[in-house]
Amino acid sequence: HTVMAEEEAPPKNLSGDKKDQARDLDRITDHVEDAEISVSTQAINFLKKDDDETTAAQLKRERELAAVKINPDHVKLIMAEMEMAEATAERALRESNGDVVVALKTLVH
């Protein structure tokens, strides 16, 4: 909870009941602010965890693709037939598990 600063203190000319009501209102406001901060923190942590899991899955997929053996002649064939860059042709071939026919069919459709 936030400590009440001097400028937040209830005015001195209020009666006892009014001062109590003002303090109660301030406590409620502090509680709501704390709850909002807590929810925001939880949301940020959830998104960060989700982002970390996504990144881990992407890294795993990239490692799997890098492990696929490809024929350099197939890369050149895809580059020539589909008129694309070497990196794009290689990626398509790796995603097709090294199968040049599957890679070409995927790129055509």
mmCIF file of C-alpha atoms in Angstrom:
data_model
loop_
_atom_site.group_PDB
_atom_site.id
_atom_site.type_symbol
_atom_site.label_atom_id
_atom_site.label_comp_id
_atom_site.label_asym_id
_atom_site.label_seq_id
_atom_site.Cartn_x
_atom_site.Cartn_y
_atom_site.Cartn_z
ATOM 1 C CA HIS A 1 0.000 0.000 0.000
ATOM 2 C CA THR A 2 1.113 3.508 -0.662
ATOM 3 C CA VAL A 3 1.972 5.727 2.231
ATOM 4 C CA MET A 4 -0.230 8.783 2.306
ATOM 5 C CA ALA A 5 1.774 11.875 1.428
ATOM 6 C CA GLU A 6 1.115 15.115 3.231
ATOM 7 C CA GLU A 7 -0.658 16.636 0.223
ATOM 8 C CA GLU A 8 -2.961 13.597 0.096
ATOM 9 C CA ALA A 9 -4.040 13.916 3.739
ATOM 10 C CA PRO A 10 -7.670 14.877 4.251
ATOM 11 C CA PRO A 11 -8.232 18.599 4.773
ATOM 12 C CA LYS A 12 -7.899 19.628 8.429
ATOM 13 C CA ASN A 13 -11.242 21.443 8.519
ATOM 14 C CA LEU A 14 -13.256 18.212 8.087
ATOM 15 C CA SER A 15 -15.182 16.700 10.982
ATOM 16 C CA GLY A 16 -14.098 13.331 12.436
ATOM 17 C CA ASP A 17 -16.539 11.304 10.304
ATOM 18 C CA LYS A 18 -15.525 13.134 7.129
ATOM 19 C CA LYS A 19 -11.824 12.571 7.877
ATOM 20 C CA ASP A 20 -12.499 8.862 8.416
ATOM 21 C CA GLN A 21 -14.442 8.694 5.161
ATOM 22 C CA ALA A 22 -11.655 10.478 3.293
ATOM 23 C CA ARG A 23 -9.039 8.063 4.717
ATOM 24 C CA ASP A 24 -11.233 5.062 3.851
ATOM 25 C CA LEU A 25 -11.649 6.355 0.305
ATOM 26 C CA ASP A 26 -7.889 6.830 0.017
ATOM 27 C CA ARG A 27 -7.278 3.258 1.244
ATOM 28 C CA ILE A 28 -9.758 1.888 -1.307
ATOM 29 C CA THR A 29 -8.078 3.873 -4.061
ATOM 30 C CA ASP A 30 -4.665 2.561 -2.993
ATOM 31 C CA HIS A 31 -6.020 -1.005 -2.953
ATOM 32 C CA VAL A 32 -7.466 -0.631 -6.465
ATOM 33 C CA GLU A 33 -4.180 0.819 -7.757
ATOM 34 C CA ASP A 34 -2.247 -2.082 -6.200
ATOM 35 C CA ALA A 35 -4.669 -4.583 -7.766
ATOM 36 C CA GLU A 36 -4.304 -2.929 -11.187
ATOM 37 C CA ILE A 37 -0.509 -3.083 -10.919
ATOM 38 C CA SER A 38 -0.703 -6.738 -9.896
ATOM 39 C CA VAL A 39 -2.904 -7.614 -12.892
ATOM 40 C CA SER A 40 -0.606 -5.693 -15.240
ATOM 41 C CA THR A 41 2.429 -7.501 -13.861
ATOM 42 C CA GLN A 42 0.715 -10.865 -14.265
ATOM 43 C CA ALA A 43 -0.203 -10.035 -17.871
ATOM 44 C CA ILE A 44 3.360 -8.986 -18.688
ATOM 45 C CA ASN A 45 4.751 -12.163 -17.118
ATOM 46 C CA PHE A 46 2.262 -14.306 -19.069
ATOM 47 C CA LEU A 47 3.198 -12.630 -22.359
ATOM 48 C CA LYS A 48 6.906 -12.957 -21.607
ATOM 49 C CA LYS A 49 6.510 -16.665 -20.821
ATOM 50 C CA ASP A 50 4.493 -17.177 -24.011
ATOM 51 C CA ASP A 51 7.144 -15.291 -26.001
ATOM 52 C CA ASP A 52 9.920 -17.404 -24.440
ATOM 53 C CA GLU A 53 8.053 -20.614 -25.335
ATOM 54 C CA THR A 54 7.514 -19.394 -28.912
ATOM 55 C CA THR A 55 11.194 -18.527 -29.257
ATOM 56 C CA ALA A 56 12.215 -21.935 -27.908
ATOM 57 C CA ALA A 57 9.883 -23.675 -30.381
ATOM 58 C CA GLN A 58 11.261 -21.600 -33.252
ATOM 59 C CA LEU A 59 14.847 -22.426 -32.273
ATOM 60 C CA LYS A 60 13.979 -26.117 -32.099
ATOM 61 C CA ARG A 61 12.393 -25.964 -35.565
ATOM 62 C CA GLU A 62 15.438 -24.170 -37.013
ATOM 63 C CA ARG A 63 17.729 -26.850 -35.575
ATOM 64 C CA GLU A 64 15.544 -29.576 -37.087
ATOM 65 C CA LEU A 65 15.636 -27.881 -40.486
ATOM 66 C CA ALA A 66 19.411 -27.385 -40.294
ATOM 67 C CA ALA A 67 19.822 -31.128 -39.687
ATOM 68 C CA VAL A 68 18.004 -32.038 -42.939
ATOM 69 C CA LYS A 69 20.479 -33.224 -45.577
ATOM 70 C CA ILE A 70 19.938 -31.511 -48.925
ATOM 71 C CA ASN A 71 21.447 -31.999 -52.333
ATOM 72 C CA PRO A 72 23.117 -28.820 -53.677
ATOM 73 C CA ASP A 73 21.967 -29.777 -57.198
ATOM 74 C CA HIS A 74 18.360 -29.761 -55.961
ATOM 75 C CA VAL A 75 18.860 -26.260 -54.555
ATOM 76 C CA LYS A 76 20.167 -25.096 -57.945
ATOM 77 C CA LEU A 77 17.243 -26.767 -59.732
ATOM 78 C CA ILE A 78 14.680 -25.035 -57.495
ATOM 79 C CA MET A 79 16.493 -21.718 -57.915
ATOM 80 C CA ALA A 80 16.406 -22.054 -61.707
ATOM 81 C CA GLU A 81 12.853 -23.360 -62.042
ATOM 82 C CA MET A 82 11.236 -21.052 -59.503
ATOM 83 C CA GLU A 83 13.530 -18.063 -60.102
ATOM 84 C CA MET A 84 14.283 -17.555 -56.451
ATOM 85 C CA ALA A 85 17.221 -16.835 -54.186
ATOM 86 C CA GLU A 86 19.407 -19.643 -52.911
ATOM 87 C CA ALA A 87 18.354 -19.152 -49.265
ATOM 88 C CA THR A 88 14.660 -19.381 -50.186
ATOM 89 C CA ALA A 89 15.207 -22.482 -52.338
ATOM 90 C CA GLU A 90 17.269 -24.130 -49.616
ATOM 91 C CA ARG A 91 14.595 -23.350 -46.998
ATOM 92 C CA ALA A 92 11.848 -24.841 -49.176
ATOM 93 C CA LEU A 93 13.925 -27.970 -49.707
ATOM 94 C CA ARG A 94 14.671 -28.337 -46.002
ATOM 95 C CA GLU A 95 10.990 -27.828 -45.108
ATOM 96 C CA SER A 96 10.191 -30.632 -47.569
ATOM 97 C CA ASN A 97 12.647 -32.899 -45.768
ATOM 98 C CA GLY A 98 15.057 -32.786 -48.715
ATOM 99 C CA ASP A 99 12.477 -34.037 -51.241
ATOM 100 C CA VAL A 100 12.876 -31.872 -54.364
ATOM 101 C CA VAL A 101 9.524 -32.959 -55.889
ATOM 102 C CA VAL A 102 7.597 -32.078 -52.710
ATOM 103 C CA ALA A 103 9.452 -28.755 -52.461
ATOM 104 C CA LEU A 104 8.585 -27.828 -56.056
ATOM 105 C CA LYS A 105 4.930 -28.841 -55.639
ATOM 106 C CA THR A 106 4.691 -26.790 -52.429
ATOM 107 C CA LEU A 107 6.195 -23.755 -54.124
ATOM 108 C CA VAL A 108 3.863 -24.042 -57.124
ATOM 109 C CA HIS A 109 0.726 -24.213 -54.977
#
